[in-house]
XYZ file of C-alpha atoms in Angstrom:
680
model
C 139.416 1.379 -72.570
C 137.353 -1.564 -73.812
C 133.620 -1.828 -73.029
C 131.223 -4.311 -74.640
C 127.447 -4.332 -74.410
C 124.679 -6.489 -75.863
C 121.490 -4.846 -74.595
C 119.325 -2.106 -76.180
C 121.532 -1.933 -79.267
C 118.699 -0.806 -81.536
C 117.829 2.019 -79.122
C 121.205 3.214 -77.849
C 123.491 5.536 -79.756
C 127.137 5.705 -80.714
C 129.462 8.236 -82.280
C 132.774 7.710 -84.006
C 134.534 11.025 -84.305
C 137.732 12.826 -85.170
C 138.233 16.558 -85.436
C 137.302 16.388 -89.124
C 134.614 13.737 -89.647
C 132.139 11.711 -87.607
C 129.373 9.123 -87.821
C 126.371 8.951 -85.477
C 124.098 5.904 -85.424
C 122.695 3.050 -83.377
C 124.721 0.360 -81.652
C 123.201 -2.417 -83.750
C 125.028 -0.922 -86.738
C 121.978 0.802 -88.223
C 121.152 4.462 -88.776
C 117.777 5.761 -87.651
C 116.397 9.325 -87.599
C 117.770 11.233 -84.616
C 117.950 14.737 -83.198
C 116.042 18.000 -83.390
C 118.182 20.796 -84.864
C 117.235 19.434 -88.257
C 114.503 17.090 -87.112
C 115.563 13.463 -87.504
C 118.665 14.429 -89.506
C 121.364 14.511 -86.838
C 122.387 10.896 -87.433
C 124.516 9.836 -90.380
C 127.989 10.754 -91.624
C 129.197 14.363 -91.346
C 132.249 16.412 -92.287
C 131.046 19.776 -91.033
C 129.634 21.971 -92.418
C 128.190 19.252 -94.682
C 126.442 15.952 -94.233
C 127.590 13.198 -96.592
C 125.043 10.493 -95.975
C 122.216 9.398 -93.744
C 124.122 6.184 -93.151
C 124.806 2.813 -94.673
C 123.360 -0.703 -94.637
C 125.072 -4.077 -94.457
C 123.543 -7.286 -95.798
C 124.680 -10.915 -95.760
C 123.207 -13.387 -98.226
C 120.598 -10.798 -99.162
C 119.381 -10.220 -95.595
C 119.973 -7.108 -93.478
C 122.715 -7.722 -90.932
C 122.085 -6.478 -87.406
C 124.907 -6.435 -84.858
C 124.383 -8.453 -81.698
C 127.111 -6.732 -79.673
C 128.731 -3.311 -79.596
C 132.259 -2.508 -78.413
C 133.686 0.877 -77.484
C 137.467 0.682 -77.743
C 139.406 3.895 -77.019
C 137.126 5.900 -79.305
C 136.796 3.270 -82.030
C 133.444 1.500 -82.374
C 133.184 -2.183 -83.236
C 130.048 -4.088 -84.172
C 129.907 -7.852 -83.671
C 127.791 -9.801 -86.171
C 127.215 -13.548 -86.507
C 129.979 -14.146 -89.050
C 132.115 -11.010 -88.957
C 133.002 -7.819 -87.124
C 133.017 -4.228 -88.339
C 135.379 -1.615 -86.878
C 134.536 2.041 -87.554
C 137.013 4.841 -86.964
C 137.507 8.474 -87.960
C 140.917 9.773 -88.953
C 142.697 12.580 -87.112
C 143.042 15.715 -89.257
C 141.531 13.967 -92.291
C 137.974 13.881 -93.560
C 138.109 10.103 -93.833
C 135.900 7.527 -92.124
C 137.145 3.935 -92.158
C 134.801 0.914 -92.068
C 136.798 -2.298 -91.731
C 135.238 -5.762 -92.026
C 136.948 -8.750 -90.386
C 135.757 -12.304 -90.999
C 135.104 -14.626 -88.087
C 133.948 -17.367 -90.502
C 135.435 -18.117 -93.889
C 133.959 -16.706 -97.096
C 131.091 -14.473 -96.069
C 129.207 -12.823 -98.948
C 128.649 -9.199 -97.922
C 126.856 -6.285 -99.527
C 127.522 -2.739 -98.330
C 125.100 -0.035 -99.469
C 125.311 3.709 -98.893
C 123.226 6.587 -100.242
C 125.412 9.650 -100.775
C 123.539 12.950 -100.585
C 125.526 16.079 -99.791
C 123.500 18.433 -97.610
C 124.258 21.466 -95.485
C 124.329 21.110 -91.695
C 122.205 23.234 -89.383
C 121.682 26.882 -90.542
C 122.877 26.142 -94.102
C 119.711 27.854 -95.313
C 120.742 31.024 -93.461
C 123.936 31.322 -95.537
C 122.118 30.590 -98.809
C 123.467 27.078 -99.255
C 121.602 25.901 -102.321
C 119.799 22.567 -102.331
C 120.739 20.474 -105.334
C 121.249 16.912 -106.446
C 124.373 14.909 -105.733
C 125.767 13.227 -108.854
C 128.649 10.950 -109.889
C 131.701 12.712 -111.302
C 134.172 9.796 -111.352
C 134.077 6.024 -110.953
C 136.302 2.952 -111.277
C 136.635 -0.490 -109.671
C 137.949 0.889 -106.397
C 136.228 4.256 -105.951
C 133.204 6.441 -106.611
C 133.329 10.245 -106.400
C 130.204 12.383 -106.206
C 129.659 16.134 -106.173
C 127.013 18.608 -105.099
C 125.793 20.165 -108.334
C 125.540 23.751 -107.061
C 128.095 24.033 -104.256
C 131.770 23.052 -104.230
C 131.526 19.941 -102.082
C 132.524 16.370 -102.843
C 132.203 12.937 -101.254
C 133.942 9.721 -102.098
C 133.791 6.026 -101.359
C 137.062 4.224 -102.011
C 138.586 0.825 -101.322
C 142.039 -0.565 -100.689
C 141.365 -3.234 -103.339
C 139.077 -3.722 -106.290
C 135.538 -5.008 -105.792
C 132.194 -5.091 -107.540
C 130.774 -1.569 -107.304
C 127.295 -0.788 -108.608
C 126.363 2.905 -108.811
C 122.838 4.197 -109.356
C 121.471 7.726 -109.498
C 118.573 7.539 -107.057
C 116.677 10.780 -107.494
C 118.830 13.567 -106.058
C 121.226 11.092 -104.391
C 123.723 8.444 -105.488
C 123.369 4.868 -104.303
C 126.618 2.917 -104.069
C 126.572 -0.857 -103.597
C 129.761 -2.781 -102.927
C 129.663 -6.571 -103.079
C 132.587 -8.631 -101.839
C 133.455 -12.015 -100.446
C 134.913 -11.475 -96.985
C 137.769 -13.898 -96.436
C 139.940 -11.966 -94.030
C 139.818 -8.149 -93.905
C 138.089 -5.711 -96.250
C 138.081 -1.934 -95.738
C 135.788 0.761 -97.109
C 136.628 4.456 -96.751
C 134.315 7.454 -96.976
C 135.833 10.887 -97.453
C 134.822 14.487 -98.051
C 136.417 17.597 -99.526
C 135.531 21.095 -100.673
C 137.693 20.996 -103.800
C 138.260 18.513 -106.589
C 142.000 18.140 -105.993
C 141.610 17.043 -102.374
C 138.928 14.477 -103.121
C 141.273 12.752 -105.594
C 143.486 11.669 -102.698
C 142.904 8.002 -101.835
C 145.277 8.064 -98.887
C 144.407 5.317 -96.425
C 144.600 6.626 -92.871
C 147.101 5.198 -90.434
C 145.236 4.927 -87.158
C 148.250 3.747 -85.166
C 149.246 7.295 -84.175
C 145.684 8.121 -83.138
C 145.498 5.022 -80.945
C 148.767 5.990 -79.258
C 147.571 9.574 -78.785
C 144.326 8.475 -77.159
C 146.106 6.045 -74.858
C 148.264 8.958 -73.734
C 145.091 10.921 -72.953
C 143.959 8.037 -70.759
C 147.284 7.975 -68.926
C 146.992 11.657 -67.955
C 145.447 12.108 -64.479
C 145.015 8.338 -64.289
C 142.691 7.532 -61.388
C 142.739 4.347 -59.303
C 140.328 4.048 -56.370
C 138.321 1.403 -54.509
C 135.443 2.158 -56.902
C 136.060 0.472 -60.278
C 132.972 2.010 -61.833
C 134.082 5.509 -60.949
C 137.585 4.806 -62.273
C 136.048 3.742 -65.565
C 133.823 6.787 -66.042
C 136.671 9.075 -64.960
C 138.759 7.584 -67.773
C 135.992 7.427 -70.374
C 135.120 11.104 -70.183
C 138.684 11.980 -71.201
C 137.954 10.285 -74.521
C 134.611 12.103 -74.735
C 136.439 15.417 -74.602
C 138.728 14.350 -77.429
C 135.851 13.051 -79.548
C 134.016 16.362 -79.113
C 136.849 18.344 -80.695
C 135.835 19.641 -84.117
C 137.954 21.554 -86.625
C 135.324 23.186 -88.840
C 136.445 24.791 -92.086
C 136.323 28.561 -91.940
C 135.722 28.671 -88.172
C 138.430 26.866 -86.213
C 139.140 24.020 -83.832
C 137.990 23.431 -80.290
C 135.694 21.529 -77.967
C 132.070 21.381 -79.023
C 129.034 20.846 -76.814
C 127.574 17.429 -77.590
C 126.375 14.696 -79.944
C 124.060 14.485 -81.773
C 122.586 17.991 -81.644
C 125.260 20.437 -80.501
C 128.522 19.548 -82.223
C 129.623 23.163 -82.665
C 130.963 25.951 -80.480
C 129.228 27.325 -77.381
C 129.792 29.838 -74.621
C 128.407 28.237 -71.453
C 129.044 24.614 -72.465
C 132.701 25.414 -73.097
C 133.179 27.365 -69.909
C 131.680 24.609 -67.754
C 133.481 21.816 -69.587
C 137.018 23.208 -69.361
C 137.060 22.669 -65.598
C 137.105 18.975 -66.449
C 139.617 19.150 -69.311
C 142.106 21.091 -67.198
C 141.878 18.529 -64.395
C 142.795 15.697 -66.776
C 145.693 17.406 -68.525
C 144.101 18.545 -71.789
C 145.565 22.014 -71.346
C 146.504 22.854 -74.922
C 143.063 22.201 -76.394
C 141.458 24.051 -73.490
C 143.433 27.194 -74.255
C 142.861 26.758 -77.981
C 139.099 26.542 -77.469
C 139.017 29.684 -75.332
C 141.095 31.528 -77.911
C 138.613 30.447 -80.564
C 135.633 31.518 -78.473
C 137.252 34.914 -77.953
C 137.882 35.295 -81.699
C 134.356 34.309 -82.688
C 132.816 36.541 -80.018
C 134.920 39.530 -81.024
C 133.962 39.062 -84.672
C 130.288 39.044 -83.740
C 130.060 41.519 -80.869
C 133.265 43.565 -80.768
C 132.865 44.457 -77.103
C 133.932 41.529 -74.911
C 130.508 39.888 -74.898
C 130.796 36.117 -75.353
C 128.495 34.467 -77.876
C 126.053 31.715 -76.989
C 126.676 29.452 -79.983
C 128.020 29.425 -83.521
C 126.712 26.946 -86.074
C 128.901 24.906 -88.460
C 128.239 27.617 -91.056
C 129.480 30.439 -88.855
C 126.013 31.683 -87.949
C 125.868 33.112 -84.428
C 122.695 31.877 -82.793
C 122.417 34.086 -79.744
C 124.866 36.923 -79.193
C 125.421 35.712 -75.650
C 123.489 35.288 -72.438
C 124.782 37.504 -69.645
C 126.319 34.775 -67.549
C 128.387 33.427 -70.451
C 130.741 36.410 -70.447
C 131.272 36.056 -66.695
C 131.890 32.335 -67.080
C 134.390 32.976 -69.854
C 136.420 35.268 -67.578
C 136.416 32.619 -64.851
C 137.445 29.986 -67.394
C 140.412 32.146 -68.414
C 141.355 32.477 -64.746
C 141.079 28.716 -64.171
C 143.168 27.977 -67.257
C 145.877 30.364 -66.146
C 145.941 28.862 -62.643
C 146.429 25.375 -64.096
C 148.928 26.307 -66.824
C 150.737 29.556 -65.906
C 150.549 30.307 -69.632
C 151.329 34.040 -69.634
C 151.223 34.249 -73.429
C 147.642 32.961 -73.335
C 146.711 35.491 -70.651
C 148.320 38.371 -72.536
C 146.366 37.455 -75.669
C 143.021 37.311 -73.910
C 143.175 39.742 -70.982
C 142.001 42.914 -72.760
C 139.023 41.015 -74.121
C 138.153 40.107 -70.518
C 138.496 43.767 -69.491
C 135.989 44.702 -72.193
C 133.764 41.814 -71.181
C 133.503 42.768 -67.533
C 132.841 46.368 -68.554
C 130.018 45.228 -70.830
C 128.521 43.155 -68.013
C 128.582 46.126 -65.654
C 126.840 48.271 -68.271
C 123.841 45.940 -68.114
C 122.968 47.068 -64.573
C 119.910 49.321 -64.421
C 118.268 51.583 -61.877
C 119.363 51.213 -58.278
C 120.563 47.632 -58.726
C 124.191 46.647 -59.316
C 123.137 43.251 -60.655
C 123.268 43.106 -64.456
C 119.885 42.507 -66.064
C 119.540 39.892 -68.804
C 119.208 36.200 -69.575
C 121.143 33.559 -67.685
C 121.478 29.872 -68.410
C 117.754 29.249 -67.847
C 116.632 30.665 -71.176
C 113.016 31.771 -70.888
C 112.134 34.647 -73.215
C 110.280 37.582 -71.718
C 111.292 37.154 -68.091
C 111.664 40.430 -66.215
C 114.148 40.869 -63.393
C 117.705 40.100 -62.320
C 118.789 36.461 -62.185
C 120.724 34.655 -59.472
C 123.147 32.845 -61.776
C 124.035 36.133 -63.474
C 124.674 37.689 -60.051
C 126.790 34.843 -58.647
C 128.849 34.265 -61.770
C 129.466 38.011 -62.105
C 130.772 38.050 -58.531
C 133.159 35.252 -59.518
C 134.213 37.203 -62.607
C 134.970 40.357 -60.591
C 137.075 38.339 -58.151
C 138.955 36.609 -60.947
C 139.551 39.893 -62.746
C 141.142 41.261 -59.569
C 143.660 38.421 -59.717
C 144.245 38.616 -63.471
C 144.691 42.388 -63.362
C 147.373 41.933 -60.716
C 149.105 39.317 -62.869
C 149.045 41.741 -65.788
C 150.211 44.613 -63.570
C 147.062 46.567 -64.324
C 146.841 47.719 -60.730
C 144.549 50.647 -61.528
C 141.730 48.173 -62.275
C 141.854 46.133 -59.094
C 140.107 48.426 -56.641
C 137.176 49.011 -58.997
C 136.663 45.282 -59.471
C 136.829 44.761 -55.709
C 134.268 47.489 -55.037
C 131.921 46.121 -57.703
C 132.258 42.607 -56.294
C 131.534 43.704 -52.738
C 128.515 45.749 -53.806
C 127.056 42.820 -55.724
C 127.717 40.426 -52.812
C 125.790 42.783 -50.547
C 122.886 42.959 -52.987
C 122.700 39.176 -53.268
C 122.451 38.834 -49.493
C 120.077 41.746 -49.080
C 117.733 41.245 -52.036
C 118.091 37.730 -53.438
C 117.901 35.969 -50.088
C 114.255 35.410 -49.135
C 114.068 35.208 -45.349
C 110.524 33.846 -45.377
C 111.410 30.986 -47.745
C 114.886 30.603 -46.185
C 116.307 30.221 -49.689
C 117.828 32.352 -52.408
C 115.485 33.591 -55.085
C 115.997 32.763 -58.718
C 114.927 36.281 -59.678
C 114.661 39.664 -57.993
C 112.183 42.011 -59.566
C 109.596 44.656 -58.825
C 106.010 43.533 -58.093
C 105.091 44.830 -61.547
C 107.839 42.730 -63.170
C 106.730 39.682 -61.163
C 103.176 40.109 -62.475
C 104.489 40.501 -66.039
C 106.504 37.259 -65.757
C 103.783 35.227 -64.056
C 101.968 33.759 -67.061
C 105.177 33.061 -68.980
C 106.544 30.989 -66.123
C 103.295 29.317 -65.079
C 102.439 28.233 -68.633
C 105.895 27.167 -69.839
C 105.874 24.021 -71.989
C 108.764 22.787 -69.848
C 106.540 22.601 -66.759
C 104.842 19.488 -65.529
C 101.144 19.880 -64.574
C 102.143 19.638 -60.917
C 104.777 22.343 -61.294
C 102.420 24.700 -63.146
C 99.862 24.292 -60.377
C 102.432 24.903 -57.633
C 103.839 27.913 -59.458
C 100.388 29.417 -59.974
C 99.628 29.193 -56.263
C 103.044 30.610 -55.429
C 102.625 33.641 -57.690
C 99.136 34.307 -56.333
C 100.565 34.412 -52.798
C 103.567 36.543 -53.754
C 101.586 39.094 -55.746
C 98.949 39.400 -53.047
C 101.571 40.190 -50.397
C 104.107 42.167 -52.499
C 104.496 45.629 -51.005
C 108.166 46.567 -51.241
C 110.398 47.646 -54.108
C 111.877 44.174 -54.618
C 110.443 40.675 -54.685
C 112.733 37.643 -54.494
C 110.984 34.868 -56.448
C 112.004 31.495 -54.994
C 111.242 29.174 -57.916
C 114.080 26.763 -57.099
C 115.381 26.277 -60.585
C 118.773 24.599 -60.278
C 120.750 27.849 -60.582
C 119.405 28.947 -57.191
C 121.920 26.590 -55.530
C 124.933 28.522 -56.847
C 125.331 30.887 -53.846
C 125.693 27.971 -51.443
C 129.289 27.203 -52.440
C 130.444 30.834 -52.108
C 132.547 32.195 -49.239
C 130.621 35.460 -48.837
C 127.388 33.665 -47.870
C 127.076 33.227 -44.057
C 127.132 29.622 -42.896
C 123.749 29.778 -41.147
C 122.139 30.750 -44.469
C 123.975 27.926 -46.182
C 122.826 25.437 -43.557
C 119.169 26.415 -44.019
C 119.495 25.907 -47.762
C 121.362 22.619 -47.469
C 118.560 21.218 -45.342
C 116.121 21.974 -48.161
C 118.478 20.516 -50.773
C 118.222 17.171 -48.997
C 114.449 17.028 -49.511
C 112.775 14.812 -52.178
C 111.608 17.837 -54.210
C 115.198 18.272 -55.417
C 115.614 14.802 -56.930
C 114.361 12.219 -59.341
C 115.833 8.737 -59.667
C 118.935 9.966 -61.542
C 120.103 13.174 -59.895
C 119.062 16.748 -59.199
C 115.964 17.942 -61.069
C 116.194 21.086 -63.157
C 113.386 22.634 -61.094
C 112.987 21.706 -57.438
C 109.896 23.671 -56.430
C 107.740 20.589 -55.844
C 107.774 16.816 -56.090
C 106.737 16.243 -59.699
C 109.334 13.704 -60.762
C 106.768 11.216 -62.052
C 104.686 13.683 -64.108
C 104.725 13.021 -67.856
C 105.868 15.895 -70.130
C 106.712 15.726 -73.828
C 109.396 18.452 -73.904
C 112.924 16.983 -73.882
C 114.095 19.673 -71.456
C 111.157 19.403 -69.092
C 111.990 20.732 -65.651
C 111.322 17.499 -63.759
C 114.298 15.828 -65.436
C 117.839 15.936 -64.148
C 120.897 17.059 -66.068
C 124.553 16.196 -65.752
C 125.565 19.824 -65.150
C 123.201 20.686 -62.319
C 123.774 17.314 -60.626
C 127.514 18.035 -60.735
C 126.943 21.555 -59.373
C 124.830 20.242 -56.497
C 127.619 17.780 -55.696
C 129.935 20.792 -55.559
C 127.628 22.601 -53.137
C 127.539 19.666 -50.725
C 131.293 19.104 -51.064
C 132.079 22.775 -50.455
C 130.076 22.546 -47.236
C 131.805 19.434 -45.966
C 129.011 16.965 -46.800
C 131.344 14.835 -48.876
C 129.323 11.609 -48.717
C 126.271 13.324 -50.212
C 128.507 14.898 -52.840
C 129.954 11.522 -53.800
C 126.463 10.021 -53.885
C 125.573 12.568 -56.589
C 128.780 11.875 -58.484
C 127.828 8.214 -58.392
C 124.465 9.109 -59.947
C 126.425 10.560 -62.835
C 128.764 7.581 -63.024
C 125.920 5.076 -63.167
C 124.498 6.843 -66.231
C 127.634 5.885 -68.132
C 126.193 2.466 -68.938
C 122.734 3.609 -70.030
C 123.391 4.774 -73.607
C 126.808 5.047 -75.236
C 129.480 3.402 -73.092
C 131.914 5.832 -71.442
C 129.574 8.804 -71.958
C 127.131 10.645 -69.704
C 124.060 12.140 -71.337
C 123.094 15.781 -71.066
C 119.683 14.782 -69.654
C 119.960 11.863 -67.239
C 119.892 9.007 -67.848
C 119.551 8.958 -71.658
C 118.040 12.083 -73.175
C 119.321 15.236 -74.834
C 122.878 14.832 -76.102
C 124.110 11.320 -75.338
C 127.679 12.673 -75.175
C 127.907 16.088 -73.503
C 131.011 18.211 -72.863
C 129.991 19.565 -69.473
C 129.256 16.103 -68.020
C 132.855 16.023 -66.800
C 132.328 19.028 -64.530
C 131.188 16.838 -61.661
C 133.246 13.726 -62.387
C 136.564 15.479 -62.980
C 136.384 18.949 -61.450
C 134.354 18.287 -58.295
C 136.195 15.049 -57.551
C 139.639 16.611 -57.976
C 138.888 19.885 -56.180
C 136.927 18.613 -53.213
C 137.645 14.905 -52.691
C 141.309 14.924 -53.678
C 141.307 18.513 -52.412
C 143.653 19.752 -55.117
C 144.265 23.451 -55.745
C 146.477 24.277 -58.722
C 148.553 27.460 -58.574
C 150.934 27.078 -61.472
C 151.840 30.818 -61.617
C 153.304 30.479 -58.109
C 154.603 26.952 -58.795
C 152.495 25.580 -55.973
C 150.028 22.723 -55.500
C 147.859 22.209 -52.425
C 146.327 18.842 -51.533
C 143.705 18.718 -48.784
C 141.796 15.437 -49.170
C 138.312 14.774 -47.885
C 137.463 11.128 -48.511
C 133.874 9.876 -48.566
C 133.117 6.741 -46.580
C 133.004 4.770 -49.844
C 136.681 5.450 -50.648
C 139.682 4.474 -48.549
C 142.372 4.873 -51.202
C 142.933 7.191 -54.150
C 145.925 7.030 -56.470
C 146.468 9.556 -59.249
C 149.257 9.259 -61.763
C 150.546 11.817 -64.260
C 148.625 14.848 -63.015
C 149.852 17.992 -64.759
C 149.970 21.454 -63.191
C 151.964 23.901 -65.282
C 155.144 22.086 -66.297
C 155.067 19.808 -63.251
C 153.873 16.195 -63.333
C 152.918 14.653 -60.010
C 151.680 11.343 -58.647
C 149.455 11.372 -55.555
C 148.525 8.516 -53.231
C 145.911 9.114 -50.529
C 145.147 6.376 -48.001
C 142.887 6.129 -44.987
C 143.601 3.509 -42.359
C 142.096 3.353 -38.885
C 140.623 6.805 -39.428
C 143.964 8.444 -40.271
C 144.598 9.864 -43.757
C 148.074 9.939 -45.283
C 149.209 11.567 -48.523
C 152.299 10.697 -50.558
C 153.401 12.818 -53.515
C 156.057 12.367 -56.191
C 156.899 15.255 -58.505
C 159.206 15.756 -61.472
C 159.912 19.442 -60.845
C 161.998 20.231 -57.782
C 160.966 23.886 -57.519
C 157.237 23.182 -57.193
C 155.989 23.580 -53.634
C 153.585 20.822 -52.570
C 151.430 21.720 -49.567
C 149.582 18.826 -47.918
C 146.887 19.328 -45.297
C 145.196 16.278 -43.768
């Protein structure tokens, strides 16, 4: 995959990443302050859990060199300057970043300058990482090694050939200048280690194997349609997944949430994102990530509860929102359905049993809905939340299936009864007949009054939303007489029931009509809150509720697709696809079009999962060696070809064509005993 751009290079971001080291900067080749976890410090060069440098500078003839074009090439970044190019890559399984200069004119005098300062990544202060100077411990004509003076961490700059290296202690950092005459190719390597022996290795990475590996990732579930743009984003997100894999010392390896601010391990981000990775054949890393999440959660909670996030230093930041444990169970189910990996299921099933038991324990009073935070994290909110309810229903259903697979038949009836009771409560209490929509929260009138000011005055609200919410609460509290109030705030999670089988179609139809209204949208997708039309209100908070996100836009596409409105679903997927060109090529930002994390793991939920499940109409049932294909093509697509789709140990190719209104499906498979069911 090769994408070149020349616009907004000083504004737009890039990341070069392997599982061991990464660099985050701007597409003009510079490094500017970025991010909020450590304010302005999320750009630079990192080998988690440490940061090596805030970046480097390149000068030609004494003047700062600024790239005039940026190229994304299968995960490698290239920067095009007037007289030379610079390719930046990160080595698989090595803490080595390579910066390779190639001359486009003869004899270019270049100066490369980097300030090495070893610092701890986010939460280092919570594990008593001591701030100290970085100082030189070794130097010669081809390398400079520096060390943190209080902690056992090292960084190194080394070359494949000798050059003029000038080293200066600059306060608590080390400045390294390398001057060379670029005639052909000149490479600079930056490495990290946590012991002196490892840092003495000047091994130059061989990127050939990595390039081959990434091309193989692109070949898996290779999509060819009438829509070239969609083909491109479908391919690019496969590389995003791979670039988001981190192997952090002392923690483990798996998919992380996003660059630049969330490149560590999460509950909900993981369990949304794996629906995409499974669809594009990245089965091994999916299972590995879920195993890691189970291990980290067990270490922290010991009861099946899934953590929210763990920092690069192993600090758990949030023991787990309620819906994350339910989502984890469903992610295990989905992984098993795609892979038929019984060893994986055996390793993780008892943890799921404990998890669903913990969820059930959170129910209080005469409600069967667990009480606690969902994905919309607002401290102090009283009541039961719709996403917790819906995702718990999914978890009960999936535990019924998994218990049967594990021959734990004594569990099945209890899960079924709990699921049915919660379904009934959702329809009876969450559905607001007056508003003709599901409530975000069910609570007592007292709880509604207690939550009022928190919600009305949230910093994430626009002025228009705060005003609308204030009027809404005044009306609700004035008329609240019963035991339960269903608050219809229309945060994005309130759409989740509309793709579920237990919800009657007439209720779905009423909701779908509202989801077509302008209140639900800005120019880029579905807003986070859809209570009123406030899309043009200014708000400083990055997660303000009038913005759209990649995850909720993908989920709304799923709702429309599940209800047969495939053209509207594809329209929303196209909103996601068009964001691919706004910031880093081949990536979709967390906040559309270019805010939050510029590369986000769950952005593939819509592009990969919704497209494959509802447009291709593919259902994977690897345990029963069966695949169902029931296509539903939007008007915009008349032909879909998919090559190298993996379900279990079967690889299939699918061709779907529509001609004169008739749809045909052709399938080739490499495993004779897989049953392919086609419904057109």
